[in-house]
Short mmCIF file of C-alpha atoms and ligand atoms in Angstrom, two decimals:
data_model
loop_
_atom_site.label_atom_id
_atom_site.label_comp_id
_atom_site.label_asym_id
_atom_site.label_seq_id
_atom_site.Cartn_x
_atom_site.Cartn_y
_atom_site.Cartn_z
CA MET A 1 148.56 186.15 15.34
CA ALA A 2 150.20 184.98 18.69
CA ASP A 3 152.09 188.04 20.94
CA LYS A 4 152.50 185.50 23.87
CA ILE A 5 153.35 182.04 24.70
CA ALA A 6 152.16 179.15 26.59
CA LYS A 7 154.24 176.97 27.82
CA LEU A 8 153.84 172.63 28.21
CA ARG A 9 155.65 170.60 30.30
CA ILE A 10 155.76 166.72 29.79
CA ASP A 11 158.17 165.39 31.44
CA ASP A 12 161.05 166.54 31.09
CA SER A 13 160.86 167.89 28.03
CA GLU A 14 158.51 171.85 27.46
CA TYR A 15 156.49 172.77 24.34
CA ASP A 16 155.78 176.21 23.18
CA LEU A 17 152.00 176.99 23.14
CA PRO A 18 151.22 180.52 21.01
CA VAL A 19 149.07 182.26 23.14
CA MET A 20 146.43 184.15 20.38
CA SER A 21 144.48 187.02 21.15
CA PRO A 22 141.09 187.58 19.96
CA THR A 23 139.39 191.33 19.34
CA GLN A 24 137.00 190.15 22.48
CA GLY A 25 137.04 186.99 25.18
CA PRO A 26 139.58 184.61 26.04
CA ASP A 27 142.80 184.12 24.58
CA VAL A 28 143.71 180.80 22.72
CA LEU A 29 146.49 178.46 22.61
CA ASP A 30 146.84 176.98 19.87
CA ILE A 31 147.61 173.67 19.95
CA ARG A 32 147.50 172.69 15.91
CA LYS A 33 151.28 171.64 16.17
CA LEU A 34 151.28 169.92 19.57
CA TYR A 35 150.26 166.33 18.79
CA ALA A 36 152.74 166.05 15.19
CA GLN A 37 155.76 167.71 18.66
CA ALA A 38 154.81 165.88 21.21
CA ASP A 39 152.90 163.11 20.24
CA VAL A 40 149.63 163.58 22.79
CA PHE A 41 145.78 164.84 22.10
CA THR A 42 143.89 167.05 23.82
CA PHE A 43 140.62 166.28 25.12
CA ASP A 44 137.82 167.87 25.69
CA PRO A 45 134.57 165.98 24.30
CA GLY A 46 132.15 168.82 24.48
CA PHE A 47 134.44 170.92 23.27
CA THR A 48 133.96 173.09 26.31
CA SER A 49 137.52 174.79 26.44
CA THR A 50 138.32 174.25 22.18
CA ALA A 51 137.45 176.94 20.20
CA SER A 52 137.49 175.35 16.78
CA CYS A 53 137.97 178.40 14.25
CA GLU A 54 138.29 182.20 14.19
CA SER A 55 134.80 183.80 13.21
CA LYS A 56 133.70 187.27 12.78
CA ILE A 57 130.17 186.76 12.88
CA THR A 58 128.55 186.23 16.26
CA TYR A 59 130.38 187.24 20.00
CA ILE A 60 129.01 185.42 23.03
CA ASP A 61 129.82 186.53 26.67
CA GLY A 62 128.25 183.61 28.59
CA ASP A 63 129.01 185.58 32.18
CA LYS A 64 127.85 189.00 31.06
CA GLY A 65 124.79 187.43 29.31
CA GLU A 66 125.87 189.55 26.25
CA LEU A 67 125.69 188.71 22.83
CA TRP A 68 126.77 190.83 19.71
CA TYR A 69 126.00 190.05 15.21
CA ARG A 70 128.85 191.93 14.40
CA GLY A 71 129.40 193.46 17.39
CA TYR A 72 125.83 194.71 17.59
CA PRO A 73 124.01 194.06 20.51
CA ILE A 74 121.37 191.65 20.36
CA GLU A 75 118.83 193.84 22.30
CA GLN A 76 119.64 196.88 20.17
CA LEU A 77 119.07 194.95 16.93
CA ALA A 78 115.63 193.07 18.31
CA ALA A 79 113.98 196.81 18.97
CA LYS A 80 115.70 198.90 16.05
CA SER A 81 116.52 196.43 13.33
CA HIS A 82 114.48 193.67 11.02
CA TYR A 83 115.27 190.33 10.02
CA LEU A 84 116.29 190.91 6.83
CA GLU A 85 118.26 193.39 7.65
CA VAL A 86 120.38 191.47 10.55
CA CYS A 87 120.47 188.51 7.29
CA TYR A 88 122.44 191.19 5.56
CA LEU A 89 124.71 192.75 8.66
CA LEU A 90 125.57 188.73 9.25
CA LEU A 91 126.38 187.75 5.50
CA TYR A 92 128.41 189.96 4.45
CA GLY A 93 129.61 192.22 8.07
CA GLU A 94 128.32 195.34 7.65
CA LEU A 95 124.83 197.33 8.38
CA PRO A 96 123.49 197.28 4.51
CA THR A 97 122.40 200.72 2.91
CA GLN A 98 118.96 201.99 1.96
CA GLN A 99 119.69 201.12 -1.65
CA GLN A 100 121.76 197.44 -1.04
CA MET A 101 118.64 196.44 2.06
CA GLU A 102 116.31 197.34 -0.96
CA ASP A 103 118.74 195.27 -3.61
CA PHE A 104 118.74 192.45 -1.33
CA GLU A 105 115.23 192.58 0.13
CA THR A 106 114.24 192.04 -3.88
CA ARG A 107 116.32 188.37 -4.67
CA VAL A 108 115.16 187.47 -1.71
CA THR A 109 111.87 188.45 -1.36
CA ARG A 110 112.34 186.65 -5.82
CA HIS A 111 113.86 183.56 -4.59
CA THR A 112 110.55 182.41 -2.00
CA MET A 113 109.01 179.78 -4.51
CA VAL A 114 110.00 176.92 -4.24
CA HIS A 115 111.08 173.91 -7.88
CA GLU A 116 107.18 172.94 -8.50
CA GLN A 117 107.94 169.17 -8.70
CA MET A 118 109.16 169.67 -4.82
CA HIS A 119 105.44 169.45 -4.28
CA ASN A 120 105.96 165.88 -4.91
CA PHE A 121 108.38 165.46 -1.83
CA PHE A 122 105.52 165.79 0.58
CA ARG A 123 103.18 163.71 -0.91
CA GLY A 124 105.69 160.78 0.18
CA PHE A 125 105.17 161.84 4.10
CA ARG A 126 102.75 160.79 6.97
CA ARG A 127 100.30 163.61 7.30
CA ASP A 128 101.25 163.09 10.97
CA ALA A 129 105.17 163.27 10.10
CA HIS A 130 106.88 166.04 12.72
CA PRO A 131 107.54 168.75 10.51
CA MET A 132 111.09 168.88 11.31
CA ALA A 133 110.96 165.51 9.29
CA THR A 134 110.08 167.03 6.76
CA LEU A 135 112.06 169.81 6.85
CA VAL A 136 115.41 167.66 6.93
CA GLY A 137 114.02 165.45 3.68
CA VAL A 138 112.87 168.73 1.19
CA ILE A 139 115.87 170.63 2.11
CA GLY A 140 118.56 167.79 1.82
CA ALA A 141 116.64 167.50 -1.50
CA MET A 142 116.80 170.83 -2.72
CA SER A 143 120.55 169.95 -3.78
CA ALA A 144 118.80 167.49 -6.09
CA PHE A 145 116.99 170.91 -8.49
CA TYR A 146 119.72 173.67 -7.70
CA HIS A 147 122.29 172.24 -9.35
CA ASP A 148 123.44 175.59 -10.22
CA SER A 149 124.57 176.25 -6.92
CA THR A 150 126.60 173.52 -5.77
CA ASP A 151 129.98 173.75 -6.33
CA VAL A 152 131.29 175.32 -3.21
CA ASN A 153 134.32 176.59 -4.74
CA ASP A 154 132.62 179.25 -7.07
CA PRO A 155 131.78 182.10 -4.78
CA TRP A 156 128.82 182.83 -6.94
CA GLN A 157 126.96 179.99 -6.43
CA ARG A 158 128.07 180.53 -2.85
CA GLU A 159 125.91 183.63 -2.64
CA VAL A 160 123.06 181.73 -4.74
CA ALA A 161 123.10 179.16 -2.80
CA ALA A 162 122.94 181.43 0.47
CA ILE A 163 120.17 183.65 -1.08
CA ARG A 164 118.27 180.45 -2.25
CA LEU A 165 117.77 179.47 1.46
CA ILE A 166 117.53 181.91 3.61
CA ALA A 167 114.37 182.44 0.86
CA LYS A 168 113.29 178.80 0.72
CA VAL A 169 113.59 177.65 3.78
CA PRO A 170 110.09 179.44 5.32
CA THR A 171 108.52 178.35 2.42
CA ILE A 172 109.08 174.62 3.02
CA ALA A 173 108.52 175.26 6.61
CA ALA A 174 104.98 176.87 5.64
CA MET A 175 104.29 173.66 3.40
CA ALA A 176 105.53 171.43 6.20
CA TYR A 177 103.27 172.71 8.55
CA LYS A 178 100.24 172.91 5.77
CA TYR A 179 100.77 169.66 4.68
CA SER A 180 100.24 168.05 8.41
CA ILE A 181 97.02 169.58 8.58
CA GLY A 182 95.77 168.79 5.34
CA GLN A 183 95.05 172.27 3.73
CA PRO A 184 96.80 173.45 0.40
CA PHE A 185 100.32 174.96 0.04
CA VAL A 186 100.50 178.61 -0.10
CA TYR A 187 102.40 180.13 -2.89
CA PRO A 188 104.43 183.14 -1.00
CA ARG A 189 103.43 186.57 -2.27
CA ASN A 190 106.14 189.48 -3.36
CA ASP A 191 104.33 192.05 -1.96
CA LEU A 192 104.54 190.51 1.82
CA ASP A 193 107.64 191.58 3.95
CA TYR A 194 109.64 188.25 5.20
CA ALA A 195 107.31 187.80 8.86
CA SER A 196 103.96 188.77 7.39
CA ASN A 197 104.86 186.34 4.33
CA PHE A 198 105.73 183.35 6.51
CA LEU A 199 101.77 184.00 8.60
CA HIS A 200 99.89 184.54 5.17
CA MET A 201 101.79 180.84 4.16
CA CYS A 202 101.15 179.65 7.47
CA PHE A 203 98.00 180.77 8.06
CA SER A 204 95.57 181.85 5.35
CA VAL A 205 93.53 179.57 3.42
CA PRO A 206 92.27 179.69 -0.32
CA ALA A 207 88.55 180.04 1.30
CA GLU A 208 88.56 183.78 2.11
CA LYS A 209 90.75 186.84 2.55
CA TYR A 210 93.45 186.89 5.41
CA GLU A 211 95.14 190.07 6.60
CA VAL A 212 98.80 189.44 8.63
CA ASP A 213 98.47 191.62 11.89
CA PRO A 214 101.39 194.06 11.83
CA ALA A 215 101.93 193.68 15.25
CA LEU A 216 102.23 189.86 15.01
CA ALA A 217 104.34 190.54 11.97
CA ARG A 218 106.89 192.51 13.91
CA ALA A 219 106.52 190.06 16.32
CA MET A 220 107.27 187.33 14.52
CA ASP A 221 110.34 189.26 13.02
CA ARG A 222 111.85 189.74 16.07
CA ILE A 223 111.80 186.16 16.96
CA PHE A 224 113.85 185.68 13.90
CA THR A 225 115.91 187.88 14.80
CA LEU A 226 116.21 186.86 18.32
CA HIS A 227 117.45 183.14 16.74
CA ALA A 228 119.44 184.04 13.89
CA ASP A 229 123.14 182.90 14.50
CA HIS A 230 124.10 182.30 17.70
CA GLU A 231 128.36 181.17 17.43
CA GLN A 232 129.79 177.96 17.56
CA ASN A 233 126.38 176.03 18.80
CA ALA A 234 125.77 172.37 18.35
CA SER A 235 124.13 172.82 15.34
CA THR A 236 126.67 175.80 13.61
CA SER A 237 129.24 173.42 14.25
CA THR A 238 127.36 170.14 12.57
CA VAL A 239 127.15 172.78 9.43
CA ARG A 240 131.25 173.97 9.62
CA LEU A 241 131.49 169.95 9.77
CA ALA A 242 129.33 168.90 7.03
CA GLY A 243 131.01 171.35 5.26
CA SER A 244 134.78 171.19 5.76
CA SER A 245 134.30 168.09 3.35
CA GLY A 246 133.10 169.86 0.72
CA ALA A 247 129.10 168.90 1.03
CA ASN A 248 126.96 171.25 -0.64
CA PRO A 249 125.72 174.05 0.98
CA PHE A 250 121.55 172.26 0.91
CA ALA A 251 123.17 169.39 2.46
CA CYS A 252 125.05 171.00 4.81
CA ILE A 253 121.98 172.86 6.34
CA ALA A 254 119.94 170.21 5.96
CA ALA A 255 123.12 168.24 8.62
CA GLY A 256 122.36 171.63 10.62
CA ILE A 257 118.50 171.50 11.41
CA ALA A 258 118.78 167.20 12.12
CA CYS A 259 121.16 168.27 14.20
CA LEU A 260 119.13 171.22 16.07
CA TRP A 261 115.74 169.04 16.10
CA GLY A 262 117.54 167.50 19.68
CA PRO A 263 115.00 168.60 22.74
CA ALA A 264 119.11 169.64 24.57
CA HIS A 265 119.04 171.96 21.54
CA GLY A 266 116.46 173.20 19.68
CA GLY A 267 114.21 171.25 20.14
CA ALA A 268 113.91 172.53 23.79
CA ASN A 269 111.18 175.40 22.63
CA GLN A 270 108.82 172.59 22.18
CA ALA A 271 110.03 170.18 25.10
CA CYS A 272 109.56 173.43 27.27
CA LEU A 273 106.05 174.38 26.43
CA GLU A 274 105.13 170.89 26.56
CA MET A 275 106.53 170.48 29.89
CA LEU A 276 105.33 173.62 31.47
CA ARG A 277 101.73 172.19 30.14
CA GLU A 278 102.61 169.16 32.02
CA ILE A 279 103.19 170.96 35.30
CA GLY A 280 99.53 172.45 34.39
CA THR A 281 99.49 174.63 37.41
CA VAL A 282 101.89 176.78 39.71
CA ASP A 283 101.14 174.33 43.54
CA ARG A 284 102.65 171.63 40.80
CA ILE A 285 106.05 173.96 40.31
CA PRO A 286 107.68 172.43 43.36
CA GLU A 287 107.24 169.07 42.58
CA TYR A 288 109.15 169.63 39.35
CA ILE A 289 111.94 171.82 40.80
CA ALA A 290 112.35 168.86 42.25
CA ARG A 291 113.04 166.67 40.00
CA ALA A 292 115.06 168.91 37.92
CA LYS A 293 117.40 168.66 41.23
CA ASP A 294 117.18 165.30 41.38
CA LYS A 295 120.13 163.14 39.79
CA SER A 296 118.60 159.76 39.60
CA ASP A 297 115.90 161.39 37.62
CA PRO A 298 116.75 162.65 33.62
CA PHE A 299 114.29 164.90 33.74
CA LYS A 300 115.64 168.47 32.92
CA LEU A 301 114.31 171.88 33.02
CA MET A 302 113.59 172.24 29.20
CA GLY A 303 113.71 176.39 28.43
CA PHE A 304 116.97 176.52 30.87
CA GLY A 305 120.33 176.18 31.31
CA HIS A 306 123.03 177.14 28.43
CA ARG A 307 126.65 175.55 27.68
CA VAL A 308 127.81 178.99 27.47
CA TYR A 309 125.51 181.48 29.39
CA LYS A 310 125.86 181.48 33.21
CA ASN A 311 123.45 184.45 32.99
CA PHE A 312 120.40 185.72 31.79
CA ASP A 313 120.48 184.28 28.06
CA PRO A 314 120.00 187.97 26.51
CA ARG A 315 117.16 186.51 23.71
CA ALA A 316 114.87 185.25 26.65
CA LYS A 317 114.83 189.30 28.65
CA VAL A 318 113.21 190.35 25.00
CA MET A 319 111.35 187.38 24.29
CA LYS A 320 109.25 187.26 27.85
CA GLU A 321 108.86 191.47 27.12
CA SER A 322 107.80 189.78 23.92
CA ALA A 323 105.38 187.17 25.48
CA ASP A 324 103.58 189.89 27.20
CA GLU A 325 102.89 192.33 24.23
CA VAL A 326 101.60 189.32 22.24
CA LEU A 327 99.51 188.25 25.09
CA ASP A 328 98.29 191.71 25.63
CA LEU A 329 97.83 191.90 21.66
CA LEU A 330 95.55 188.84 21.41
CA GLY A 331 93.62 189.89 24.25
CA ILE A 332 94.76 186.43 26.03
CA LYS A 333 94.96 187.27 29.68
CA ASP A 334 96.42 185.62 32.40
CA ASN A 335 97.45 182.41 29.78
CA PRO A 336 98.08 179.35 32.74
CA THR A 337 101.17 178.50 30.93
CA LEU A 338 102.87 181.80 30.84
CA GLN A 339 101.88 182.48 34.52
CA VAL A 340 103.39 178.59 35.19
CA ALA A 341 106.25 180.24 33.20
CA LYS A 342 107.30 183.14 35.26
CA GLU A 343 106.35 181.26 38.67
CA LEU A 344 108.56 178.78 37.94
CA GLU A 345 111.73 181.49 36.27
CA LYS A 346 111.09 183.05 40.00
CA ILE A 347 110.71 180.06 41.65
CA ALA A 348 114.25 178.31 39.82
CA LEU A 349 116.07 181.78 40.35
CA GLU A 350 116.03 181.08 44.43
CA ASP A 351 116.83 177.81 44.73
CA PRO A 352 120.45 177.48 45.13
CA TYR A 353 120.58 174.47 43.24
CA PHE A 354 120.14 176.71 39.91
CA ILE A 355 122.03 179.53 41.43
CA GLU A 356 124.41 177.10 42.52
CA LYS A 357 125.09 175.89 38.87
CA LYS A 358 123.43 179.30 37.08
CA LEU A 359 121.26 177.78 35.31
CA TYR A 360 118.60 181.04 33.99
CA PRO A 361 115.88 180.51 31.57
CA ASN A 362 117.84 181.08 28.07
CA VAL A 363 115.91 181.52 24.55
CA ASP A 364 113.63 178.49 24.39
CA PHE A 365 111.92 179.36 27.53
CA TYR A 366 109.38 181.87 26.72
CA SER A 367 109.06 181.40 23.09
CA GLY A 368 106.79 178.55 23.16
CA ILE A 369 104.54 180.60 24.83
CA ILE A 370 104.42 183.39 21.68
CA LEU A 371 104.41 180.82 19.56
CA GLU A 372 101.46 179.17 21.12
CA ALA A 373 100.22 182.62 21.35
CA MET A 374 100.50 183.49 17.78
CA GLY A 375 98.57 180.05 16.43
CA PHE A 376 101.28 177.66 16.06
CA PRO A 377 101.27 173.69 17.13
CA THR A 378 104.22 172.80 19.03
CA SER A 379 105.56 170.97 16.30
CA MET A 380 106.13 173.77 14.33
CA PHE A 381 108.38 175.81 17.38
CA THR A 382 111.39 174.22 16.11
CA PRO A 383 111.24 174.61 12.31
CA ILE A 384 110.47 178.17 13.47
CA PHE A 385 114.12 178.06 15.01
CA ALA A 386 115.75 176.59 12.03
CA LEU A 387 114.23 179.10 10.11
CA SER A 388 115.36 181.63 11.37
CA ARG A 389 118.68 179.89 12.46
CA THR A 390 119.57 179.49 8.66
CA VAL A 391 120.78 182.82 7.62
CA GLY A 392 123.22 181.68 10.61
CA TRP A 393 124.45 178.43 9.61
CA VAL A 394 124.53 179.78 5.99
CA ALA A 395 127.01 182.99 7.12
CA GLN A 396 129.09 180.52 9.16
CA TRP A 397 129.60 178.36 6.44
CA LYS A 398 130.29 181.00 3.70
CA GLU A 399 132.94 182.25 6.51
CA MET A 400 134.32 178.55 6.82
CA ILE A 401 134.55 178.14 3.31
CA GLY A 402 136.52 181.46 2.48
CA ASP A 403 139.39 180.23 4.99
CA PRO A 404 142.18 179.91 3.51
CA GLN A 405 142.69 177.98 6.63
CA ASN A 406 139.97 175.54 6.20
CA LYS A 407 140.69 171.83 6.51
CA ILE A 408 138.39 169.05 6.84
CA GLY A 409 137.50 168.81 10.51
CA ARG A 410 138.83 165.10 11.71
CA PRO A 411 139.23 165.25 15.55
CA ARG A 412 140.95 162.45 17.47
CA GLN A 413 139.64 160.11 19.80
CA LEU A 414 141.43 158.89 23.69
CA TYR A 415 141.11 154.94 22.29
CA VAL A 416 140.27 152.67 25.86
CA GLY A 417 139.54 149.43 23.51
CA ASN A 418 140.85 146.35 23.19
CA VAL A 419 144.55 146.69 22.73
CA LYS A 420 145.43 144.04 19.51
CA ARG A 421 144.14 140.61 19.68
CA ASP A 422 144.33 137.77 17.27
CA TYR A 423 141.47 136.51 15.76
CA LYS A 424 139.64 132.81 17.41
CA ASP A 425 137.90 130.47 15.32
CA VAL A 426 134.31 129.89 17.11
CA ALA A 427 135.41 126.58 17.71
CA ASP A 428 137.90 128.44 20.28
CA ARG A 429 135.12 130.96 22.37
C1 LIG B 501 119.88 176.20 22.51
O1 LIG B 501 124.98 176.20 22.49
C2 LIG B 501 123.57 177.15 21.80
O2 LIG B 501 123.97 178.16 22.12
C3 LIG B 501 122.66 176.53 21.56
C4 LIG B 501 121.55 177.84 21.59
C5 LIG B 501 121.72 178.52 19.93
O3 LIG B 501 120.69 179.37 20.10
O4 LIG B 501 122.20 177.15 19.28
O5 LIG B 501 121.72 178.62 22.09
C6 LIG B 501 120.03 177.52 21.74
O6 LIG B 501 120.46 174.86 22.73
C7 LIG B 501 119.31 176.53 24.34
C8 LIG B 501 119.36 175.51 25.23
C9 LIG B 501 118.45 174.95 25.44
N1 LIG B 501 118.11 173.41 25.67
C10 LIG B 501 117.64 173.80 27.09
O7 LIG B 501 116.48 173.85 27.44
C11 LIG B 501 117.38 172.10 27.61
C12 LIG B 501 117.64 171.68 28.93
N2 LIG B 501 118.78 172.37 29.13
C13 LIG B 501 119.76 171.42 30.14
O8 LIG B 501 119.63 170.34 28.95
C14 LIG B 501 121.07 171.96 29.13
O9 LIG B 501 121.10 172.80 29.98
C15 LIG B 501 122.14 171.94 28.36
C16 LIG B 501 121.91 170.87 27.38
C17 LIG B 501 121.57 173.50 27.50
C18 LIG B 501 123.19 172.27 28.18
O10 LIG B 501 123.80 170.87 28.94
P1 LIG B 501 124.95 171.12 29.87
O11 LIG B 501 126.22 171.87 29.01
O12 LIG B 501 125.35 170.06 30.72
O13 LIG B 501 124.81 172.53 31.22
P2 LIG B 501 126.02 173.32 32.06
O14 LIG B 501 127.34 172.26 31.96
O15 LIG B 501 126.16 174.34 32.60
O16 LIG B 501 125.48 171.88 33.40
C19 LIG B 501 125.25 172.12 34.79
C20 LIG B 501 125.03 171.38 36.16
C21 LIG B 501 124.46 170.08 35.52
O17 LIG B 501 124.94 169.28 36.26
P3 LIG B 501 126.01 168.19 37.25
O18 LIG B 501 126.67 167.59 36.52
O19 LIG B 501 127.12 169.86 38.01
O20 LIG B 501 125.39 167.79 38.47
O21 LIG B 501 123.59 171.91 35.51
C22 LIG B 501 122.99 170.96 35.14
C23 LIG B 501 124.11 169.70 35.00
O22 LIG B 501 123.01 168.37 34.73
N3 LIG B 501 121.52 171.10 34.61
C24 LIG B 501 120.40 171.28 34.73
C25 LIG B 501 119.63 171.71 33.95
N4 LIG B 501 120.32 172.58 32.67
C26 LIG B 501 122.32 171.51 33.42
N5 LIG B 501 119.82 170.50 35.47
C27 LIG B 501 118.35 170.99 35.46
N6 LIG B 501 118.18 171.27 34.84
C28 LIG B 501 118.37 171.62 33.64
N7 LIG B 501 117.90 172.23 32.47
#
């Protein structure tokens, strides 16, 4: 609701822009009628100053380094909750009762298998295909199987599609991993919790018994929780834009996965670990800091900086603690990559360039260290981010589809091309 009016003056005309007040965060200028009234567009290519929607799901304060899921701070959820409970919270807005949790867990568990025919999709990929390429392809293909949950106008079908995606993306991600290493697919087990099941599908082999280490499962579960949702980031905005056309949910999530893959976004966890490995030793850090500061060098410090956080990413703090715990648990003493990461963080945070530009470690800075210690190759880091974020994408997609104000997303532009001109025959060019 607007309780204030902002005035916009253009030449000798004045326009009223209603000011909408949030429950938390900056006020919002409602410019929906601006073009019709003033025949002008606003210009914000990276959407830095643009609120693309109304949402109740996730709140971020970039200056304070705060992140809330449905109002609950991420630190509390990481410490006290677990991923499937966080999924319930993000989807339905409240923490579940014991019975609601059991029912939700049963529904998700019962959807973890994929149609047997989907195994054939993998055969079409090269074994060395990046698992993200496989993930985009196979999840997009889910709409070729689950026709009974593709009608976005049917609330029940939206609900079933949401459960199927949350349940099946880990299975497909694990299949992509197994396929890439030439091992047989491992079916999900209904007696395992969500994180244990994923570790089981990735690391067990038919030749011997595999026991999931509960402490590693807990660390895996925490990583899922930390990545579950993050307001209107690039991949979530991609899902919302794809969904605004009425595209089926599987196609929308495949679009989100494709966007997440970029090294400026979810691909940063893989790029960050590869950077830390390239740096190799603490004495080479200054060389890379200098490159990150050199405008003529496209190199950026992977895992550093954020469009919204101008303070520590609260997820990075939790991840850093978890890195110490996991390495300690695995008996990995003085992991050189972790030493380089900690020293790099220390040096960077004392460097005027990073201080002035408010560049802090983000969620991707420490996650790769944990995932590598757990036995994942770097190529599986972003697929793990994608499976964690599936619930966020689905929750945001459901919120958008259920919003009566929802309409197809269709931005305009600042046109700087040629004015109208007549066609020239080739003889006259
Ligand atoms: C994720 O949006 C989300 O919420 C994403 C995410 C989520 O959960 O969905 O949080 C997940 O994508 C985290 C970000 C992962 N990406 C990386 O770690 C890649 C490295 N980071 C950069 O590419 C960059 O910081 C971005 C892409 C994350 C943000 O880019 P912006 O918005 O351009 O950053 P900015 O405007 O704050 O930059 C300010 C200045 C710029 O220099 P000037 O133009 O002022 O001279 O800082 C520079 C930038 O060039 N800068 C960096 C830098 N990040 C920004 N310089 C060196 N190293 C970096 N990492």
